Coordinates of C-alpha atoms in Angstrom, one line a residue:
X1 CA 22.9 17.7 -51.3
X2 CA 22.1 16.7 -54.9
X3 CA 24.1 13.7 -56.1
X4 CA 22.4 13.7 -59.5
X5 CA 24.5 13.8 -62.7
X6 CA 23.5 16.4 -65.3
X7 CA 22.3 14.5 -68.3
X8 CA 22.0 17.7 -70.3
X9 CA 25.8 18.0 -70.6
X10 CA 25.8 14.9 -72.8
X11 CA 23.2 16.1 -75.3
X12 CA 23.5 17.5 -78.8
X13 CA 22.9 21.2 -79.6
X14 CA 21.2 22.8 -82.5
X15 CA 17.6 22.9 -84.0
X16 CA 17.4 19.3 -85.4
X17 CA 18.0 17.6 -82.0
X18 CA 15.3 19.7 -80.5
X19 CA 12.8 18.8 -83.2
X20 CA 13.8 15.2 -82.9
X21 CA 13.1 15.3 -79.2
X22 CA 9.7 16.8 -79.7
X23 CA 8.9 13.9 -82.1
X24 CA 10.2 11.4 -79.6
X25 CA 8.1 12.9 -76.8
X26 CA 4.9 12.5 -78.9
X27 CA 5.9 8.9 -79.8
X28 CA 6.7 8.0 -76.2
X29 CA 3.4 9.4 -74.9
X30 CA 1.4 7.6 -77.6
X31 CA 3.3 4.4 -77.0
X32 CA 2.7 4.5 -73.3
X33 CA -1.0 5.0 -73.9
X34 CA -0.9 2.1 -76.4
X35 CA 0.8 0.0 -73.7
X36 CA -2.1 0.8 -71.4
X37 CA -4.7 -0.2 -74.0
X38 CA -2.8 -3.3 -74.9
X39 CA -2.6 -4.4 -71.3
X40 CA -6.3 -3.9 -70.9
X41 CA -7.1 -5.9 -74.1
X42 CA -4.9 -8.8 -73.0
X43 CA -6.3 -8.8 -69.5
X44 CA -3.0 -8.0 -67.9
X45 CA -4.5 -6.0 -65.1
X46 CA -6.2 -9.0 -63.6
X47 CA -4.1 -11.8 -65.1
X48 CA -0.5 -10.7 -65.7
X49 CA 1.1 -14.1 -65.6
X50 CA -0.2 -15.7 -68.9
X51 CA 2.3 -16.4 -71.6
X52 CA 0.6 -14.1 -74.1
X53 CA 1.0 -11.2 -71.7
X54 CA 4.7 -12.0 -71.1
X55 CA 5.4 -12.2 -74.9
X56 CA 3.6 -8.9 -75.4
X57 CA 5.5 -7.3 -72.6
X58 CA 8.8 -8.3 -74.2
X59 CA 7.8 -7.0 -77.7
X60 CA 6.6 -3.8 -76.2
X61 CA 9.9 -3.2 -74.4
X62 CA 11.9 -3.8 -77.5
X63 CA 9.9 -1.3 -79.5
X64 CA 10.1 1.2 -76.6
X65 CA 13.9 1.0 -76.7
X66 CA 13.9 1.7 -80.5
X67 CA 11.8 4.8 -79.9
X68 CA 14.4 6.0 -77.4
X69 CA 17.3 5.4 -79.8
X70 CA 18.9 2.7 -77.7
X71 CA 21.7 0.6 -79.2
X72 CA 21.9 -2.5 -77.1
X73 CA 24.7 -5.1 -77.2
X74 CA 24.0 -8.3 -75.3
X75 CA 26.7 -10.8 -74.3
X76 CA 26.8 -14.0 -72.3
X77 CA 24.3 -16.8 -72.2
X78 CA 20.8 -16.5 -70.7
X79 CA 19.5 -19.2 -68.4
X80 CA 16.3 -20.2 -70.1
X81 CA 14.8 -21.9 -67.0
X82 CA 13.3 -20.0 -64.1
X83 CA 16.1 -18.1 -62.4
X84 CA 16.7 -15.3 -59.8
X85 CA 18.2 -12.4 -61.7
X86 CA 20.3 -9.8 -59.9
X87 CA 21.8 -6.7 -61.6
X88 CA 23.6 -3.5 -60.9
X89 CA 21.2 -0.5 -61.1
X90 CA 21.9 2.8 -63.0
X91 CA 18.7 4.0 -64.4
X92 CA 14.9 3.4 -64.7
X93 CA 15.8 2.3 -68.2
X94 CA 17.4 -0.8 -66.8
X95 CA 14.0 -2.4 -66.5
X96 CA 12.8 -2.3 -70.1
X97 CA 16.4 -3.1 -71.2
X98 CA 16.4 -6.4 -69.4
X99 CA 12.7 -7.1 -70.1
X100 CA 13.4 -6.9 -73.8
X101 CA 15.6 -9.9 -73.5
X102 CA 13.5 -12.5 -71.7
X103 CA 10.2 -13.1 -69.8
X104 CA 10.4 -12.0 -66.2
X105 CA 9.0 -10.0 -63.3
X106 CA 10.6 -7.3 -61.3
X107 CA 11.0 -6.2 -57.7
X108 CA 10.8 -2.4 -57.8
X109 CA 10.8 0.4 -55.3
X110 CA 7.3 1.4 -54.1
X111 CA 7.5 4.9 -55.6
X112 CA 7.4 3.5 -59.2
X113 CA 3.9 2.4 -58.6
X114 CA 2.9 6.0 -58.2
X115 CA 4.4 7.2 -61.5
X116 CA 1.7 8.3 -64.0
X117 CA 1.1 5.6 -66.7
X118 CA 4.4 3.9 -65.9
X119 CA 3.2 2.8 -62.5
X120 CA 0.0 1.5 -64.0
X121 CA 1.8 -0.5 -66.6
X122 CA 4.3 -1.8 -64.0
X123 CA 1.3 -3.3 -62.1
X124 CA -0.1 -4.8 -65.2
X125 CA 3.3 -6.5 -65.8
X126 CA 3.1 -8.3 -62.4
X127 CA 5.7 -6.1 -60.7
X128 CA 6.4 -6.6 -57.0
X129 CA 6.9 -3.5 -55.0
X130 CA 9.0 -2.9 -51.8
X131 CA 9.4 0.1 -49.6
X132 CA 13.0 0.8 -49.0
X133 CA 14.0 0.7 -45.3
X134 CA 10.6 -0.7 -44.3
X135 CA 11.8 -4.1 -43.0
X136 CA 9.8 -6.0 -45.7
X137 CA 12.8 -8.1 -46.9
X138 CA 11.8 -11.3 -45.2
X139 CA 8.2 -11.2 -46.5
X140 CA 9.3 -10.2 -50.0
X141 CA 11.9 -13.0 -50.1
X142 CA 9.1 -15.5 -49.4
X143 CA 6.9 -13.9 -52.0
X144 CA 9.6 -14.0 -54.6
X145 CA 10.4 -17.6 -53.7
X146 CA 6.8 -18.4 -54.3
X147 CA 7.0 -16.8 -57.7
X148 CA 10.1 -18.7 -58.6
X149 CA 8.5 -22.0 -57.5
X150 CA 5.6 -21.3 -59.9
X151 CA 8.1 -21.2 -62.8
X152 CA 8.6 -17.4 -63.0
X153 CA 11.8 -15.5 -63.4
X154 CA 12.3 -12.6 -61.0
X155 CA 14.8 -9.7 -61.2
X156 CA 16.0 -7.6 -58.3
X157 CA 18.5 -4.8 -57.9
X158 CA 20.3 -5.8 -54.7
X159 CA 22.2 -2.5 -54.3
X160 CA 18.9 -1.1 -53.2
X161 CA 19.5 2.2 -55.1
X162 CA 21.0 3.5 -58.4
X163 CA 24.6 4.5 -59.0
X164 CA 26.3 6.6 -61.7
X165 CA 27.6 3.4 -63.4
X166 CA 31.3 3.9 -62.6
X167 CA 31.3 1.4 -59.7
X168 CA 29.2 -1.1 -57.7
X169 CA 27.8 -0.7 -54.3
X170 CA 27.5 -3.5 -51.8
X171 CA 24.7 -6.0 -52.4
X172 CA 22.1 -6.5 -49.6
X173 CA 21.9 -10.2 -48.9
X174 CA 18.4 -10.5 -47.5
X175 CA 16.6 -11.2 -50.8
X176 CA 19.1 -14.0 -51.6
X177 CA 17.0 -16.2 -49.4
X178 CA 14.5 -16.4 -52.2
X179 CA 16.5 -18.6 -54.6
X180 CA 17.7 -20.7 -51.8
X181 CA 14.1 -21.3 -50.6
X182 CA 12.9 -22.0 -54.2
X183 CA 16.0 -24.1 -55.2
X184 CA 16.6 -22.1 -58.4
X185 CA 19.9 -20.7 -59.7
X186 CA 21.0 -17.1 -59.5
X187 CA 22.2 -15.3 -62.7
X188 CA 24.0 -12.0 -62.2
X189 CA 23.7 -9.3 -64.9
X190 CA 25.9 -6.3 -65.6
X191 CA 24.6 -3.2 -67.3
X192 CA 26.9 -0.5 -68.7
X193 CA 25.9 2.7 -70.4
X194 CA 28.7 3.8 -72.6
X195 CA 29.8 7.0 -74.2
X196 CA 31.3 7.3 -77.7
X197 CA 34.8 6.4 -76.2
X198 CA 33.5 3.3 -74.5
X199 CA 33.7 4.8 -71.0
X200 CA 30.8 4.8 -68.5
X201 CA 28.2 7.3 -69.5
X202 CA 27.4 9.0 -66.2
X203 CA 24.8 11.2 -67.9
X204 CA 22.5 8.2 -68.1
X205 CA 22.4 7.7 -64.3
X206 CA 19.1 8.3 -62.6
X207 CA 20.3 9.2 -59.1
X208 CA 20.0 11.6 -56.2
X209 CA 17.1 14.0 -56.6
X210 CA 16.4 13.2 -60.3
X211 CA 12.7 13.1 -61.3
X212 CA 11.5 10.8 -64.0
X213 CA 10.0 13.3 -66.3
X214 CA 13.0 15.6 -66.2
X215 CA 15.4 12.7 -66.8
X216 CA 13.3 11.4 -69.7
X217 CA 13.0 14.9 -71.3
X218 CA 16.8 15.4 -71.2
X219 CA 17.5 11.8 -72.4
X220 CA 15.3 12.3 -75.5
X221 CA 17.6 14.9 -76.8
X222 CA 20.3 12.3 -77.4
X223 CA 20.9 10.9 -80.8
X224 CA 21.6 7.5 -79.4
X225 CA 22.0 5.6 -76.1
X226 CA 24.7 2.9 -76.1
X227 CA 24.2 0.0 -73.6
X228 CA 26.0 -3.2 -73.0
X229 CA 24.1 -6.0 -71.1
X230 CA 26.1 -9.0 -70.0
X231 CA 24.6 -12.2 -68.7
X232 CA 27.1 -13.7 -66.2
X233 CA 27.6 -17.4 -65.5
X234 CA 24.8 -18.6 -63.2
X235 CA 25.3 -19.6 -59.5
X236 CA 23.7 -22.7 -58.1
X237 CA 23.7 -21.7 -54.4
X238 CA 24.3 -25.3 -53.3
X239 CA 26.0 -25.4 -50.0
X240 CA 25.9 -21.6 -49.6
X241 CA 24.0 -19.3 -47.3
X242 CA 22.5 -16.1 -48.5
X243 CA 25.6 -14.0 -47.7
X244 CA 27.9 -16.3 -49.6
X245 CA 25.6 -16.4 -52.6
X246 CA 25.3 -12.6 -52.4
X247 CA 29.1 -12.2 -52.3
X248 CA 29.6 -14.4 -55.4
X249 CA 26.9 -12.6 -57.4
X250 CA 28.5 -9.3 -56.5
X251 CA 31.9 -10.5 -57.6
X252 CA 30.6 -11.6 -61.0
X253 CA 28.9 -8.3 -61.7
X254 CA 31.9 -6.3 -60.5
X255 CA 34.2 -8.3 -62.9
X256 CA 32.1 -6.9 -65.8
X257 CA 32.2 -3.3 -64.7

C-alpha cells in the first residue's frame, strides 16, 4: 500500500513553470556541489563542530530555501542556550527549514546518510544517524546527552516518521532521556506547510514510498512553498520523567497544529 500524497496535483501547469523548474534543478545541483566544496574548504568533514562551520551551515540553508521558493514565517521565541529541540515531521525539507533559524545538529534516519550528495553533506554537518526499529534508542540518548553537555543544540523528530501534516502521531519517549541526563530544557517546534487558503498543504508531505529525487522534482514545479515554523515555550523537565516530558512536548506541538 502506498500512503504517499501526490505532490504533482498541487503544481502549476504551462510552459513557464516547466522552464522555471529546469532552472531550479540546475541551481539546486550546483548549490549542492558548492555545499560539498564549502564543507571541504571549512574542514567540516573532520571538524564539524566549530562555530565557523555552524554559521556557514545556517547561511547555506537560508540560501537553499530561497532557491526552492520557500516563504517562511517564524513565530515564537527561540531558546538561545543549548536545548533539546523536538518537532513534528512532514518532509525532508523540515531539516534545512529549522537549520536556517539557529545553530544545531540533527538526529536523522540512517537512510539519509546514503542519499547522493545530501548524505555526504549531512555527515559534514555533524548529523547523528539512527536505524529505525534497531533498539538503538538508549545508546543514542546517551550520545545526544553528551552533545548537549558540550553546549550543542540537537533536534529530533520523536514521531519516528513523517506525516501528511494534518495531524500529529504519538511521540516516542525514549530519546527524552537525553535532556534529562544533560539537564537542558526541551523546546518543541511546530511546522506547518500551508496552501493558498491557509490549510495544511498535504502535497508537501514526504511519506510512504516517496523517493527523494521524485519528490524534489515535483516540488520544484511550484511557484512558492509557504511554511509556518513556531517555536513553542520551552519545558524544563524538572521533576518529570521521560514520559511526562514527552507528553507535554507533544501537547505543545499539537496546540499549534
